[in-house]
Amino acid sequence: MYDTYYAAVYDAVMIHRGKDYAAEADRIGEIVRERRPDSASLLDVACGTGLHLRAFAERFDEVAGLDGSREMLALARARVPGLRTWCSDLRETALEARFDAITYLFAVPHLESEAELDAVVRSLADHLNPGGLLLLEPWIGPDGFTPGYVSRDVVEDGDRTIMRLSHSASVPGRRDRMSIVVHYAVADPAEGLRHATESTEMSLFTPEQYAAAFERAGCEAEHLRTEPFAHGLWVARRRDG
């Protein structure tokens, strides 16, 4: 879905939802500087359309992005001139580049299992420079999920009106998985009406699963309760770093 026209629709909704990307980038910059003051490079994994990267580019000498959507990466490069990007799934890619900091924000629920969480954490850690930091944003766990949750957004984006609706449900027989259906409707004076629907499943990891993934990847990690992240941040460093 997000390799189509709807990448730009998604971008417009995210801009208008009230998320403070600059504040999140500020906090991450503070955390990185506190622990590794000489950090100069940052890779944002699952970077989407570059809304965090635009802010990171003001705080680090070198920023780069990785995402699975070519259309989203094109929007990210337009937003951050000179941005270096890779279109790939990091679980299947070994990049030649290494970074002082790597961020993985608002993306972990898209992993399908604890084994995938292990693989991603290990791969991210492998792409750090010595002493580098991995910052991972967790999501709700099984105890925090509300079946039947409905989200709604109506966005006025220039001449376009965009509506986003979503509905979440439990996956039968699975306490660690939920399903979500997202529907977009777009009204444009020139292009008329468009709509699209996507259904996907997402994972509900526990704090213990996050901690175990970092341990298996050879990392020392701590979970910080810190604003403006609703679920805090995991901050990790490889022991051999």
Short mmCIF file of C-alpha atoms in Angstrom, two decimals:
data_model
loop_
_atom_site.label_atom_id
_atom_site.label_comp_id
_atom_site.label_asym_id
_atom_site.label_seq_id
_atom_site.Cartn_x
_atom_site.Cartn_y
_atom_site.Cartn_z
CA MET A 1 0.00 0.00 0.00
CA TYR A 2 2.75 2.46 0.93
CA ASP A 3 4.63 1.96 -2.35
CA THR A 4 1.75 3.76 -4.05
CA TYR A 5 -0.05 7.09 -4.03
CA TYR A 6 -0.89 6.42 -0.38
CA ALA A 7 2.68 7.00 0.82
CA ALA A 8 2.02 10.74 0.40
CA VAL A 9 -1.39 10.34 2.06
CA TYR A 10 0.23 8.58 5.03
CA ASP A 11 2.82 11.37 5.20
CA ALA A 12 0.13 14.07 5.35
CA VAL A 13 -1.75 12.26 8.12
CA MET A 14 1.40 11.75 10.20
CA ILE A 15 2.32 15.44 9.90
CA HIS A 16 -1.09 16.54 11.20
CA ARG A 17 -1.58 13.97 13.99
CA GLY A 18 0.20 16.09 16.61
CA LYS A 19 3.31 13.95 16.99
CA ASP A 20 6.28 16.18 17.89
CA TYR A 21 9.10 14.78 15.76
CA ALA A 22 11.48 17.61 16.69
CA ALA A 23 10.97 16.99 20.42
CA GLU A 24 11.61 13.26 19.97
CA ALA A 25 14.76 13.99 17.97
CA ASP A 26 15.90 16.44 20.67
CA ARG A 27 15.50 13.82 23.40
CA ILE A 28 17.31 11.17 21.40
CA GLY A 29 20.11 13.63 20.68
CA GLU A 30 20.43 14.35 24.40
CA ILE A 31 20.56 10.65 25.29
CA VAL A 32 23.19 9.93 22.64
CA ARG A 33 25.37 12.91 23.63
CA GLU A 34 25.17 11.97 27.33
CA ARG A 35 26.49 8.47 26.63
CA ARG A 36 28.71 9.04 23.57
CA PRO A 37 29.54 12.76 23.25
CA ASP A 38 31.50 12.39 20.01
CA SER A 39 28.63 10.76 18.08
CA ALA A 40 28.42 12.14 14.55
CA SER A 41 26.41 9.65 12.48
CA LEU A 42 22.90 8.23 12.82
CA LEU A 43 20.88 5.66 10.88
CA ASP A 44 17.09 5.78 11.22
CA VAL A 45 15.68 2.31 10.48
CA ALA A 46 12.07 2.09 9.24
CA CYS A 47 12.46 5.81 8.59
CA GLY A 48 9.30 6.17 6.52
CA THR A 49 8.99 9.57 4.89
CA GLY A 50 11.82 11.13 6.89
CA LEU A 51 9.91 13.15 9.48
CA HIS A 52 12.38 12.18 12.22
CA LEU A 53 15.34 12.39 9.82
CA ARG A 54 14.58 16.02 9.01
CA ALA A 55 15.05 16.80 12.70
CA PHE A 56 18.01 14.43 13.13
CA ALA A 57 19.81 16.19 10.25
CA GLU A 58 19.99 19.33 12.41
CA ARG A 59 21.59 17.40 15.29
CA PHE A 60 24.06 14.99 13.65
CA ASP A 61 26.74 15.53 11.02
CA GLU A 62 25.63 12.52 8.98
CA VAL A 63 22.19 10.94 8.84
CA ALA A 64 20.88 8.07 6.75
CA GLY A 65 17.63 6.16 6.40
CA LEU A 66 16.51 2.61 5.71
CA ASP A 67 12.98 1.55 4.82
CA GLY A 68 11.18 -1.11 2.83
CA SER A 69 9.13 1.37 0.76
CA ARG A 70 10.77 3.07 -2.23
CA GLU A 71 7.97 5.63 -2.40
CA MET A 72 8.46 6.62 1.24
CA LEU A 73 12.22 6.88 0.78
CA ALA A 74 11.68 9.19 -2.19
CA LEU A 75 9.67 11.50 0.06
CA ALA A 76 12.38 11.27 2.73
CA ARG A 77 15.09 12.28 0.25
CA ALA A 78 12.99 15.23 -0.89
CA ARG A 79 12.59 16.28 2.74
CA VAL A 80 16.31 15.89 3.63
CA PRO A 81 18.58 16.97 0.74
CA GLY A 82 21.56 14.68 0.21
CA LEU A 83 20.11 11.95 2.42
CA ARG A 84 21.72 8.53 1.99
CA THR A 85 19.11 5.76 1.92
CA TRP A 86 18.72 2.01 1.51
CA CYS A 87 15.53 0.25 0.45
CA SER A 88 15.69 -3.06 2.26
CA ASP A 89 14.59 -5.20 5.15
CA LEU A 90 17.47 -5.03 7.64
CA ARG A 91 16.80 -8.64 8.65
CA GLU A 92 18.06 -9.60 5.20
CA THR A 93 20.71 -6.95 4.58
CA ALA A 94 24.29 -6.41 5.69
CA LEU A 95 25.20 -2.76 5.10
CA GLU A 96 28.82 -1.79 4.63
CA ALA A 97 28.27 1.38 6.63
CA ARG A 98 28.46 1.62 10.43
CA PHE A 99 26.97 4.32 12.64
CA ASP A 100 27.46 5.95 16.04
CA ALA A 101 23.71 5.74 16.72
CA ILE A 102 20.85 3.73 15.24
CA THR A 103 17.18 4.46 15.89
CA TYR A 104 14.26 2.06 15.42
CA LEU A 105 11.16 4.10 16.21
CA PHE A 106 7.48 3.16 16.13
CA ALA A 107 8.20 0.06 14.04
CA VAL A 108 8.79 -2.91 16.34
CA PRO A 109 5.13 -4.13 16.41
CA HIS A 110 5.45 -4.97 12.70
CA LEU A 111 7.85 -7.80 13.55
CA GLU A 112 6.11 -11.16 13.43
CA SER A 113 7.69 -13.03 16.34
CA GLU A 114 10.18 -13.00 19.17
CA ALA A 115 12.64 -14.69 16.79
CA GLU A 116 12.31 -11.74 14.41
CA LEU A 117 12.81 -9.31 17.29
CA ASP A 118 16.03 -11.17 18.16
CA ALA A 119 17.20 -11.06 14.55
CA VAL A 120 16.53 -7.35 14.13
CA VAL A 121 18.18 -6.34 17.41
CA ARG A 122 21.22 -8.43 16.53
CA SER A 123 21.41 -6.94 13.02
CA LEU A 124 21.06 -3.37 14.30
CA ALA A 125 23.76 -3.93 16.90
CA ASP A 126 26.05 -5.31 14.19
CA HIS A 127 25.79 -2.00 12.31
CA LEU A 128 27.08 0.13 15.19
CA ASN A 129 30.53 1.65 15.43
CA PRO A 130 32.47 0.67 18.59
CA GLY A 131 30.73 2.29 21.53
CA GLY A 132 27.68 3.13 19.42
CA LEU A 133 24.13 3.22 20.74
CA LEU A 134 20.94 1.50 19.62
CA LEU A 135 17.70 3.28 20.56
CA LEU A 136 14.53 1.23 20.14
CA GLU A 137 11.02 2.49 20.83
CA PRO A 138 8.79 -0.24 22.31
CA TRP A 139 5.04 -0.48 21.97
CA ILE A 140 2.20 -1.77 24.10
CA GLY A 141 2.40 -5.31 25.43
CA PRO A 142 -0.37 -7.89 25.84
CA ASP A 143 -1.59 -6.25 29.05
CA GLY A 144 -1.90 -2.83 27.44
CA PHE A 145 -3.87 -3.80 24.34
CA THR A 146 -7.56 -2.80 24.09
CA PRO A 147 -9.53 -5.02 21.68
CA GLY A 148 -11.99 -3.06 19.57
CA TYR A 149 -9.94 0.15 19.73
CA VAL A 150 -10.96 2.62 17.02
CA SER A 151 -8.77 5.49 15.82
CA ARG A 152 -9.92 8.31 13.56
CA ASP A 153 -8.20 11.25 11.87
CA VAL A 154 -9.54 13.91 9.53
CA VAL A 155 -6.86 16.04 7.87
CA GLU A 156 -7.15 19.11 5.66
CA ASP A 157 -4.03 19.06 3.48
CA GLY A 158 -4.19 21.94 1.05
CA ASP A 159 -7.20 21.27 -1.18
CA ARG A 160 -7.34 17.60 -0.13
CA THR A 161 -9.38 16.15 2.69
CA ILE A 162 -8.07 12.88 4.13
CA MET A 163 -9.82 10.54 6.51
CA ARG A 164 -8.03 7.69 8.26
CA LEU A 165 -9.98 5.08 10.22
CA SER A 166 -8.57 2.05 12.00
CA HIS A 167 -9.98 -0.82 14.05
CA SER A 168 -7.93 -3.21 16.20
CA ALA A 169 -8.89 -6.71 17.31
CA SER A 170 -7.35 -9.68 19.08
CA VAL A 171 -6.02 -12.57 17.02
CA PRO A 172 -7.96 -15.66 18.15
CA GLY A 173 -5.84 -17.92 20.32
CA ARG A 174 -2.89 -15.48 20.38
CA ARG A 175 -2.33 -13.20 23.36
CA ASP A 176 0.84 -11.82 21.72
CA ARG A 177 -0.76 -10.76 18.40
CA MET A 178 -3.38 -8.25 17.32
CA SER A 179 -4.87 -7.36 13.95
CA ILE A 180 -5.57 -3.90 12.61
CA VAL A 181 -7.56 -2.73 9.62
CA VAL A 182 -6.72 0.76 8.32
CA HIS A 183 -8.89 2.58 5.79
CA TYR A 184 -7.95 5.79 3.98
CA ALA A 185 -10.39 7.96 2.04
CA VAL A 186 -9.13 10.97 0.08
CA ALA A 187 -11.21 13.74 -1.52
CA ASP A 188 -9.28 15.85 -4.02
CA PRO A 189 -10.83 18.59 -6.21
CA ALA A 190 -8.82 17.55 -9.25
CA GLU A 191 -8.60 13.79 -8.77
CA GLY A 192 -11.95 13.10 -7.15
CA LEU A 193 -12.37 10.39 -4.50
CA ARG A 194 -9.91 7.61 -3.71
CA HIS A 195 -9.85 4.99 -1.00
CA ALA A 196 -7.76 2.04 0.11
CA THR A 197 -7.83 -0.49 2.92
CA GLU A 198 -5.00 -2.48 4.46
CA SER A 199 -5.20 -5.26 7.03
CA THR A 200 -2.20 -6.49 8.98
CA GLU A 201 -1.23 -8.26 12.18
CA MET A 202 1.10 -6.77 14.79
CA SER A 203 3.06 -8.16 17.75
CA LEU A 204 2.62 -7.32 21.42
CA PHE A 205 6.02 -7.87 23.02
CA THR A 206 6.60 -7.89 26.77
CA PRO A 207 9.41 -5.99 28.54
CA GLU A 208 11.01 -9.35 29.30
CA GLN A 209 11.13 -10.18 25.58
CA TYR A 210 12.84 -6.89 24.76
CA ALA A 211 15.39 -7.42 27.53
CA ALA A 212 16.07 -10.97 26.38
CA ALA A 213 16.57 -9.86 22.78
CA PHE A 214 19.22 -7.36 23.82
CA GLU A 215 20.90 -9.93 26.04
CA ARG A 216 21.03 -12.48 23.22
CA ALA A 217 22.52 -9.83 20.93
CA GLY A 218 25.33 -9.24 23.43
CA CYS A 219 24.09 -5.80 24.47
CA GLU A 220 23.82 -3.97 27.76
CA ALA A 221 20.39 -2.30 27.68
CA GLU A 222 18.16 -0.18 29.86
CA HIS A 223 14.57 0.93 29.47
CA LEU A 224 14.17 4.67 30.02
CA ARG A 225 10.82 6.15 30.96
CA THR A 226 11.22 9.45 29.19
CA GLU A 227 9.06 12.04 27.51
CA PRO A 228 7.91 12.54 24.84
CA PHE A 229 7.86 8.77 24.20
CA ALA A 230 4.67 7.25 25.57
CA HIS A 231 6.30 3.85 26.10
CA GLY A 232 9.83 5.10 26.79
CA LEU A 233 12.97 4.02 24.94
CA TRP A 234 15.33 1.07 25.15
CA VAL A 235 18.94 2.26 24.97
CA ALA A 236 21.56 -0.40 24.28
CA ARG A 237 25.30 -0.72 23.67
CA ARG A 238 27.18 -3.82 22.57
CA ARG A 239 29.37 -5.21 25.34
CA ASP A 240 32.28 -5.65 22.95
CA GLY A 241 31.93 -1.98 22.00
#
